[in-house]
Amino acid sequence: MREMFPETRYSAVARAASTDPEERAKSLAALAAVYYRPVYAHLRHKWRFDPERAEDVAQSFFAAVVERSVFAAYAQERGRFRTFVRTCLDHLVESELRAQNRIKRGGGKRFVPIDADDLEGDLAISSPADSPEQAFDREFVRSLFGAAVADLKVRLEGAGKAHYYALFERYDLSGSPETRPTYAALAKETGLAVTDVTNYLFFARKEFRRAVVARLREITNDEDELREEAAEMGIDIDAVK
């Protein structure tokens, strides 16, 4: 079912430089869906902001993305786009701290509707030994995978394959490897044959990888960066087509 996650490139990175405010807003939505978590984590980890201030600064950052076309300055020679995002964030914090030692969110407007309490719960179990760069990259991957899981759920349920997703959630998303049910236990629990459980999980996992690639297509600049990011996550682009 190749049409489930179409391969047409929608580059939010390219649209970030658009002169059309609506196009920039679409770009923000796509980028924030993956980047808000790592931005927030970076502010908590590197800059040691408390949760309230980290949320304000994160909102200020994404406001700047829209209002000042911050990402329009991105060029391929600058390296990966996610590294550029982190660099832009640090520059914004340094600039604002030099200017006034405080950062305000534009007009109290929340540019990205995120629940910071949920982020705090996740960050509480993160390793404090990570460097700020490692923390940013870890949260980037977690955010990307979380968005891909949500996409997978919508697509499978929309295709009449909710039971595929239910098995995927039950086996791959719940608990640790030590507490996962066996395929035989899943078959007994669901009334399916073990071969069906095997096939459904294989299909769902492949579609999950395709969902990750679809998200990456939105937030990478070109095919080379897409392949580099995917390979780092253990995904062979050609194998999921």
mmCIF file of N, CA and C in Angstrom, residues 41-150:
data_model
loop_
_atom_site.group_PDB
_atom_site.id
_atom_site.type_symbol
_atom_site.label_atom_id
_atom_site.label_comp_id
_atom_site.label_asym_id
_atom_site.label_seq_id
_atom_site.Cartn_x
_atom_site.Cartn_y
_atom_site.Cartn_z
ATOM 1 N N ALA A 41 13.587 21.192 25.315
ATOM 2 C CA ALA A 41 14.584 20.426 26.074
ATOM 3 C C ALA A 41 15.925 21.146 26.103
ATOM 4 N N HIS A 42 16.301 21.759 24.983
ATOM 5 C CA HIS A 42 17.572 22.479 24.901
ATOM 6 C C HIS A 42 17.578 23.675 25.852
ATOM 7 N N LEU A 43 16.457 24.361 25.922
ATOM 8 C CA LEU A 43 16.359 25.511 26.823
ATOM 9 C C LEU A 43 16.435 25.095 28.284
ATOM 10 N N ARG A 44 15.865 23.955 28.594
ATOM 11 C CA ARG A 44 15.918 23.448 29.975
ATOM 12 C C ARG A 44 17.311 22.908 30.298
ATOM 13 N N HIS A 45 17.928 22.228 29.320
ATOM 14 C CA HIS A 45 19.174 21.511 29.576
ATOM 15 C C HIS A 45 20.388 22.442 29.500
ATOM 16 N N LYS A 46 20.503 23.202 28.405
ATOM 17 C CA LYS A 46 21.683 24.049 28.235
ATOM 18 C C LYS A 46 21.560 25.367 28.991
ATOM 19 N N TRP A 47 20.407 26.019 28.860
ATOM 20 C CA TRP A 47 20.260 27.361 29.423
ATOM 21 C C TRP A 47 19.697 27.349 30.841
ATOM 22 N N ARG A 48 19.313 26.198 31.312
ATOM 23 C CA ARG A 48 18.844 26.023 32.694
ATOM 24 C C ARG A 48 17.646 26.905 33.034
ATOM 25 N N PHE A 49 16.803 27.162 32.035
ATOM 26 C CA PHE A 49 15.592 27.930 32.303
ATOM 27 C C PHE A 49 14.593 27.053 33.045
ATOM 28 N N ASP A 50 13.810 27.662 33.928
ATOM 29 C CA ASP A 50 12.757 26.893 34.588
ATOM 30 C C ASP A 50 11.654 26.607 33.561
ATOM 31 N N PRO A 51 10.726 25.699 33.875
ATOM 32 C CA PRO A 51 9.720 25.309 32.869
ATOM 33 C C PRO A 51 8.933 26.467 32.281
ATOM 34 N N GLU A 52 8.522 27.414 33.134
ATOM 35 C CA GLU A 52 7.718 28.533 32.625
ATOM 36 C C GLU A 52 8.526 29.386 31.654
ATOM 37 N N ARG A 53 9.771 29.654 32.019
ATOM 38 C CA ARG A 53 10.579 30.497 31.137
ATOM 39 C C ARG A 53 10.944 29.743 29.866
ATOM 40 N N ALA A 54 11.239 28.457 29.980
ATOM 41 C CA ALA A 54 11.565 27.672 28.791
ATOM 42 C C ALA A 54 10.405 27.684 27.809
ATOM 43 N N GLU A 55 9.186 27.592 28.336
ATOM 44 C CA GLU A 55 8.024 27.628 27.455
ATOM 45 C C GLU A 55 7.901 28.996 26.790
ATOM 46 N N ASP A 56 8.108 30.074 27.546
ATOM 47 C CA ASP A 56 8.029 31.416 26.975
ATOM 48 C C ASP A 56 9.077 31.620 25.884
ATOM 49 N N VAL A 57 10.300 31.168 26.150
ATOM 50 C CA VAL A 57 11.374 31.353 25.171
ATOM 51 C C VAL A 57 11.118 30.504 23.932
ATOM 52 N N ALA A 58 10.625 29.295 24.127
ATOM 53 C CA ALA A 58 10.307 28.442 22.971
ATOM 54 C C ALA A 58 9.244 29.102 22.102
ATOM 55 N N GLN A 59 8.226 29.660 22.749
ATOM 56 C CA GLN A 59 7.187 30.351 21.988
ATOM 57 C C GLN A 59 7.767 31.579 21.281
ATOM 58 N N SER A 60 8.659 32.298 21.955
ATOM 59 C CA SER A 60 9.307 33.458 21.359
ATOM 60 C C SER A 60 10.125 33.045 20.142
ATOM 61 N N PHE A 61 10.791 31.920 20.241
ATOM 62 C CA PHE A 61 11.598 31.420 19.122
ATOM 63 C C PHE A 61 10.732 31.136 17.904
ATOM 64 N N PHE A 62 9.634 30.414 18.100
ATOM 65 C CA PHE A 62 8.783 30.094 16.959
ATOM 66 C C PHE A 62 8.046 31.331 16.437
ATOM 67 N N ALA A 63 7.803 32.301 17.312
ATOM 68 C CA ALA A 63 7.250 33.572 16.840
ATOM 69 C C ALA A 63 8.244 34.253 15.907
ATOM 70 N N ALA A 64 9.526 34.216 16.284
ATOM 71 C CA ALA A 64 10.564 34.815 15.442
ATOM 72 C C ALA A 64 10.683 34.092 14.115
ATOM 73 N N VAL A 65 10.487 32.781 14.137
ATOM 74 C CA VAL A 65 10.534 32.004 12.899
ATOM 75 C C VAL A 65 9.521 32.540 11.893
ATOM 76 N N VAL A 66 8.329 32.860 12.407
ATOM 77 C CA VAL A 66 7.264 33.364 11.532
ATOM 78 C C VAL A 66 7.476 34.831 11.191
ATOM 79 N N GLU A 67 7.695 35.657 12.225
ATOM 80 C CA GLU A 67 7.688 37.109 12.031
ATOM 81 C C GLU A 67 8.959 37.633 11.380
ATOM 82 N N ARG A 68 10.085 36.971 11.647
ATOM 83 C CA ARG A 68 11.352 37.463 11.105
ATOM 84 C C ARG A 68 11.927 36.549 10.019
ATOM 85 N N SER A 69 11.170 35.511 9.666
ATOM 86 C CA SER A 69 11.634 34.550 8.645
ATOM 87 C C SER A 69 13.028 34.026 8.992
ATOM 88 N N VAL A 70 13.212 33.629 10.240
ATOM 89 C CA VAL A 70 14.515 33.193 10.727
ATOM 90 C C VAL A 70 15.116 32.074 9.870
ATOM 91 N N PHE A 71 14.283 31.101 9.490
ATOM 92 C CA PHE A 71 14.818 29.951 8.770
ATOM 93 C C PHE A 71 15.139 30.250 7.309
ATOM 94 N N ALA A 72 14.781 31.434 6.856
ATOM 95 C CA ALA A 72 15.090 31.797 5.472
ATOM 96 C C ALA A 72 16.592 31.887 5.244
ATOM 97 N N ALA A 73 17.356 32.044 6.317
ATOM 98 C CA ALA A 73 18.805 32.165 6.195
ATOM 99 C C ALA A 73 19.500 30.819 6.037
ATOM 100 N N TYR A 74 18.717 29.735 6.134
ATOM 101 C CA TYR A 74 19.343 28.416 6.043
ATOM 102 C C TYR A 74 19.899 28.169 4.642
ATOM 103 N N ALA A 75 21.095 27.618 4.593
ATOM 104 C CA ALA A 75 21.716 27.203 3.332
ATOM 105 C C ALA A 75 22.349 25.844 3.554
ATOM 106 N N GLN A 76 22.376 25.016 2.508
ATOM 107 C CA GLN A 76 22.848 23.649 2.642
ATOM 108 C C GLN A 76 24.245 23.541 3.225
ATOM 109 N N GLU A 77 25.098 24.507 2.860
ATOM 110 C CA GLU A 77 26.483 24.429 3.324
ATOM 111 C C GLU A 77 26.601 24.604 4.828
ATOM 112 N N ARG A 78 25.508 25.025 5.468
ATOM 113 C CA ARG A 78 25.507 25.173 6.927
ATOM 114 C C ARG A 78 25.379 23.832 7.638
ATOM 115 N N GLY A 79 25.187 22.761 6.892
ATOM 116 C CA GLY A 79 25.053 21.444 7.501
ATOM 117 C C GLY A 79 23.599 21.041 7.651
ATOM 118 N N ARG A 80 23.329 20.107 8.546
ATOM 119 C CA ARG A 80 21.972 19.626 8.743
ATOM 120 C C ARG A 80 21.050 20.737 9.227
ATOM 121 N N PHE A 81 19.808 20.637 8.808
ATOM 122 C CA PHE A 81 18.854 21.656 9.209
ATOM 123 C C PHE A 81 18.639 21.620 10.716
ATOM 124 N N ARG A 82 18.632 20.445 11.323
ATOM 125 C CA ARG A 82 18.377 20.408 12.770
ATOM 126 C C ARG A 82 19.510 21.073 13.557
ATOM 127 N N THR A 83 20.745 21.003 13.040
ATOM 128 C CA THR A 83 21.854 21.714 13.678
ATOM 129 C C THR A 83 21.661 23.218 13.530
ATOM 130 N N PHE A 84 21.177 23.629 12.370
ATOM 131 C CA PHE A 84 20.900 25.045 12.124
ATOM 132 C C PHE A 84 19.815 25.559 13.075
ATOM 133 N N VAL A 85 18.790 24.754 13.320
ATOM 134 C CA VAL A 85 17.720 25.151 14.244
ATOM 135 C C VAL A 85 18.284 25.410 15.636
ATOM 136 N N ARG A 86 19.118 24.492 16.102
ATOM 137 C CA ARG A 86 19.702 24.646 17.439
ATOM 138 C C ARG A 86 20.593 25.892 17.501
ATOM 139 N N THR A 87 21.343 26.154 16.451
ATOM 140 C CA THR A 87 22.213 27.329 16.408
ATOM 141 C C THR A 87 21.391 28.617 16.421
ATOM 142 N N CYS A 88 20.306 28.631 15.644
ATOM 143 C CA CYS A 88 19.417 29.799 15.634
ATOM 144 C C CYS A 88 18.835 30.053 17.021
ATOM 145 N N LEU A 89 18.458 28.990 17.687
ATOM 146 C CA LEU A 89 17.881 29.120 19.029
ATOM 147 C C LEU A 89 18.900 29.729 19.983
ATOM 148 N N ASP A 90 20.125 29.234 19.966
ATOM 149 C CA ASP A 90 21.163 29.773 20.842
ATOM 150 C C ASP A 90 21.436 31.245 20.540
ATOM 151 N N HIS A 91 21.452 31.600 19.265
ATOM 152 C CA HIS A 91 21.688 32.992 18.897
ATOM 153 C C HIS A 91 20.569 33.887 19.410
ATOM 154 N N LEU A 92 19.329 33.403 19.315
ATOM 155 C CA LEU A 92 18.211 34.202 19.793
ATOM 156 C C LEU A 92 18.316 34.430 21.298
ATOM 157 N N VAL A 93 18.627 33.377 22.039
ATOM 158 C CA VAL A 93 18.736 33.499 23.495
ATOM 159 C C VAL A 93 19.866 34.452 23.862
ATOM 160 N N GLU A 94 21.023 34.288 23.228
ATOM 161 C CA GLU A 94 22.178 35.140 23.533
ATOM 162 C C GLU A 94 21.873 36.599 23.219
ATOM 163 N N SER A 95 21.233 36.830 22.082
ATOM 164 C CA SER A 95 20.915 38.198 21.671
ATOM 165 C C SER A 95 19.947 38.854 22.639
ATOM 166 N N GLU A 96 18.897 38.131 23.015
ATOM 167 C CA GLU A 96 17.895 38.694 23.911
ATOM 168 C C GLU A 96 18.449 38.908 25.317
ATOM 169 N N LEU A 97 19.293 37.987 25.760
ATOM 170 C CA LEU A 97 19.868 38.148 27.091
ATOM 171 C C LEU A 97 20.795 39.351 27.139
ATOM 172 N N ARG A 98 21.554 39.558 26.058
ATOM 173 C CA ARG A 98 22.425 40.738 26.012
ATOM 174 C C ARG A 98 21.609 42.020 25.988
ATOM 175 N N ALA A 99 20.472 41.970 25.292
ATOM 176 C CA ALA A 99 19.676 43.179 25.115
ATOM 177 C C ALA A 99 18.928 43.587 26.372
ATOM 178 N N GLN A 100 18.374 42.619 27.092
ATOM 179 C CA GLN A 100 17.496 43.013 28.198
ATOM 180 C C GLN A 100 17.452 42.022 29.350
ATOM 181 N N ASN A 101 18.189 40.944 29.224
ATOM 182 C CA ASN A 101 18.249 39.927 30.275
ATOM 183 C C ASN A 101 16.897 39.287 30.560
ATOM 184 N N ARG A 102 15.985 39.392 29.642
ATOM 185 C CA ARG A 102 14.714 38.699 29.760
ATOM 186 C C ARG A 102 14.130 38.542 28.367
ATOM 187 N N ILE A 103 13.297 37.580 28.202
ATOM 188 C CA ILE A 103 12.707 37.315 26.903
ATOM 189 C C ILE A 103 11.206 37.299 27.047
ATOM 190 N N LYS A 104 10.537 38.089 26.239
ATOM 191 C CA LYS A 104 9.082 38.131 26.278
ATOM 192 C C LYS A 104 8.502 37.422 25.069
ATOM 193 N N ARG A 105 7.388 36.839 25.257
ATOM 194 C CA ARG A 105 6.663 36.231 24.154
ATOM 195 C C ARG A 105 5.826 37.317 23.502
ATOM 196 N N GLY A 106 5.799 37.369 22.158
ATOM 197 C CA GLY A 106 5.116 38.442 21.454
ATOM 198 C C GLY A 106 3.635 38.530 21.785
ATOM 199 N N GLY A 107 3.257 39.553 22.527
ATOM 200 C CA GLY A 107 1.855 39.826 22.806
ATOM 201 C C GLY A 107 1.149 38.746 23.577
ATOM 202 N N GLY A 108 1.882 37.861 24.234
ATOM 203 C CA GLY A 108 1.253 36.778 24.979
ATOM 204 C C GLY A 108 0.675 35.690 24.093
ATOM 205 N N LYS A 109 0.946 35.769 22.790
ATOM 206 C CA LYS A 109 0.368 34.792 21.870
ATOM 207 C C LYS A 109 1.146 33.492 21.888
ATOM 208 N N ARG A 110 0.420 32.386 21.951
ATOM 209 C CA ARG A 110 1.052 31.072 21.872
ATOM 210 C C ARG A 110 1.072 30.650 20.407
ATOM 211 N N PHE A 111 2.266 30.653 19.821
ATOM 212 C CA PHE A 111 2.384 30.301 18.416
ATOM 213 C C PHE A 111 2.304 28.793 18.214
ATOM 214 N N VAL A 112 2.652 28.032 19.239
ATOM 215 C CA VAL A 112 2.619 26.579 19.146
ATOM 216 C C VAL A 112 1.827 26.034 20.325
ATOM 217 N N PRO A 113 0.695 25.363 20.087
ATOM 218 C CA PRO A 113 -0.138 24.852 21.192
ATOM 219 C C PRO A 113 0.420 23.559 21.770
ATOM 220 N N ILE A 114 1.333 23.673 22.729
ATOM 221 C CA ILE A 114 2.005 22.524 23.330
ATOM 222 C C ILE A 114 1.756 22.513 24.827
ATOM 223 N N ASP A 115 1.581 21.313 25.382
ATOM 224 C CA ASP A 115 1.411 21.157 26.825
ATOM 225 C C ASP A 115 2.784 20.939 27.457
ATOM 226 N N ALA A 116 3.324 21.968 28.086
ATOM 227 C CA ALA A 116 4.656 21.879 28.676
ATOM 228 C C ALA A 116 4.708 20.886 29.830
ATOM 229 N N ASP A 117 3.582 20.665 30.508
ATOM 230 C CA ASP A 117 3.576 19.696 31.612
ATOM 231 C C ASP A 117 3.910 18.301 31.113
ATOM 232 N N ASP A 118 3.389 17.951 29.937
ATOM 233 C CA ASP A 118 3.713 16.648 29.368
ATOM 234 C C ASP A 118 5.198 16.557 29.043
ATOM 235 N N LEU A 119 5.765 17.638 28.531
ATOM 236 C CA LEU A 119 7.188 17.646 28.211
ATOM 237 C C LEU A 119 8.020 17.479 29.466
ATOM 238 N N GLU A 120 7.628 18.120 30.544
ATOM 239 C CA GLU A 120 8.369 18.007 31.793
ATOM 240 C C GLU A 120 8.400 16.572 32.282
ATOM 241 N N GLY A 121 7.261 15.884 32.147
ATOM 242 C CA GLY A 121 7.216 14.485 32.564
ATOM 243 C C GLY A 121 8.183 13.627 31.790
ATOM 244 N N ASP A 122 8.302 13.889 30.477
ATOM 245 C CA ASP A 122 9.230 13.135 29.643
ATOM 246 C C ASP A 122 10.672 13.487 29.979
ATOM 247 N N LEU A 123 10.946 14.775 30.169
ATOM 248 C CA LEU A 123 12.316 15.200 30.438
ATOM 249 C C LEU A 123 12.813 14.688 31.782
ATOM 250 N N ALA A 124 11.877 14.451 32.701
ATOM 251 C CA ALA A 124 12.263 13.991 34.036
ATOM 252 C C ALA A 124 12.940 12.623 33.995
ATOM 253 N N ILE A 125 12.651 11.840 32.946
ATOM 254 C CA ILE A 125 13.263 10.511 32.865
ATOM 255 C C ILE A 125 14.428 10.485 31.886
ATOM 256 N N SER A 126 14.822 11.652 31.381
ATOM 257 C CA SER A 126 15.950 11.732 30.466
ATOM 258 C C SER A 126 17.257 11.724 31.241
ATOM 259 N N SER A 127 18.325 11.363 30.568
ATOM 260 C CA SER A 127 19.622 11.274 31.225
ATOM 261 C C SER A 127 20.223 12.659 31.443
ATOM 262 N N PRO A 128 20.522 13.041 32.685
ATOM 263 C CA PRO A 128 21.125 14.350 32.945
ATOM 264 C C PRO A 128 22.578 14.408 32.485
ATOM 265 N N ALA A 129 23.153 13.250 32.154
ATOM 266 C CA ALA A 129 24.556 13.201 31.733
ATOM 267 C C ALA A 129 24.737 13.603 30.276
ATOM 268 N N ASP A 130 23.650 13.682 29.534
ATOM 269 C CA ASP A 130 23.746 14.058 28.127
ATOM 270 C C ASP A 130 24.236 15.497 27.985
ATOM 271 N N SER A 131 24.989 15.743 26.904
ATOM 272 C CA SER A 131 25.351 17.113 26.562
ATOM 273 C C SER A 131 24.114 17.808 26.005
ATOM 274 N N PRO A 132 24.101 19.142 25.943
ATOM 275 C CA PRO A 132 22.956 19.827 25.344
ATOM 276 C C PRO A 132 22.682 19.370 23.914
ATOM 277 N N GLU A 133 23.745 19.110 23.153
ATOM 278 C CA GLU A 133 23.566 18.653 21.775
ATOM 279 C C GLU A 133 22.931 17.266 21.743
ATOM 280 N N GLN A 134 23.389 16.374 22.620
ATOM 281 C CA GLN A 134 22.812 15.031 22.690
ATOM 282 C C GLN A 134 21.347 15.083 23.118
ATOM 283 N N ALA A 135 21.047 15.946 24.085
ATOM 284 C CA ALA A 135 19.664 16.075 24.552
ATOM 285 C C ALA A 135 18.772 16.584 23.425
ATOM 286 N N PHE A 136 19.251 17.571 22.678
ATOM 287 C CA PHE A 136 18.483 18.120 21.562
ATOM 288 C C PHE A 136 18.219 17.036 20.521
ATOM 289 N N ASP A 137 19.271 16.300 20.151
ATOM 290 C CA ASP A 137 19.115 15.270 19.116
ATOM 291 C C ASP A 137 18.220 14.132 19.593
ATOM 292 N N ARG A 138 18.341 13.754 20.869
ATOM 293 C CA ARG A 138 17.492 12.691 21.397
ATOM 294 C C ARG A 138 16.031 13.102 21.349
ATOM 295 N N GLU A 139 15.737 14.324 21.771
ATOM 296 C CA GLU A 139 14.356 14.789 21.758
ATOM 297 C C GLU A 139 13.841 14.978 20.333
ATOM 298 N N PHE A 140 14.726 15.328 19.429
ATOM 299 C CA PHE A 140 14.341 15.425 18.019
ATOM 300 C C PHE A 140 13.840 14.068 17.523
ATOM 301 N N VAL A 141 14.594 13.016 17.803
ATOM 302 C CA VAL A 141 14.208 11.677 17.354
ATOM 303 C C VAL A 141 12.925 11.231 18.047
ATOM 304 N N ARG A 142 12.819 11.465 19.347
ATOM 305 C CA ARG A 142 11.614 11.077 20.073
ATOM 306 C C ARG A 142 10.386 11.802 19.541
ATOM 307 N N SER A 143 10.553 13.094 19.258
ATOM 308 C CA SER A 143 9.439 13.883 18.737
ATOM 309 C C SER A 143 9.049 13.407 17.343
ATOM 310 N N LEU A 144 10.046 13.152 16.514
ATOM 311 C CA LEU A 144 9.795 12.657 15.160
ATOM 312 C C LEU A 144 9.054 11.328 15.207
ATOM 313 N N PHE A 145 9.526 10.404 16.035
ATOM 314 C CA PHE A 145 8.876 9.090 16.131
ATOM 315 C C PHE A 145 7.463 9.218 16.694
ATOM 316 N N GLY A 146 7.279 10.118 17.676
ATOM 317 C CA GLY A 146 5.945 10.310 18.229
ATOM 318 C C GLY A 146 4.968 10.815 17.182
ATOM 319 N N ALA A 147 5.425 11.765 16.352
ATOM 320 C CA ALA A 147 4.568 12.284 15.274
ATOM 321 C C ALA A 147 4.276 11.192 14.253
ATOM 322 N N ALA A 148 5.272 10.356 13.964
ATOM 323 C CA ALA A 148 5.080 9.279 13.004
ATOM 324 C C ALA A 148 4.099 8.232 13.525
ATOM 325 N N VAL A 149 4.145 7.944 14.825
ATOM 326 C CA VAL A 149 3.192 7.003 15.428
ATOM 327 C C VAL A 149 1.771 7.546 15.295
ATOM 328 N N ALA A 150 1.607 8.840 15.569
ATOM 329 C CA ALA A 150 0.278 9.447 15.439
ATOM 330 C C ALA A 150 -0.209 9.387 13.992
#
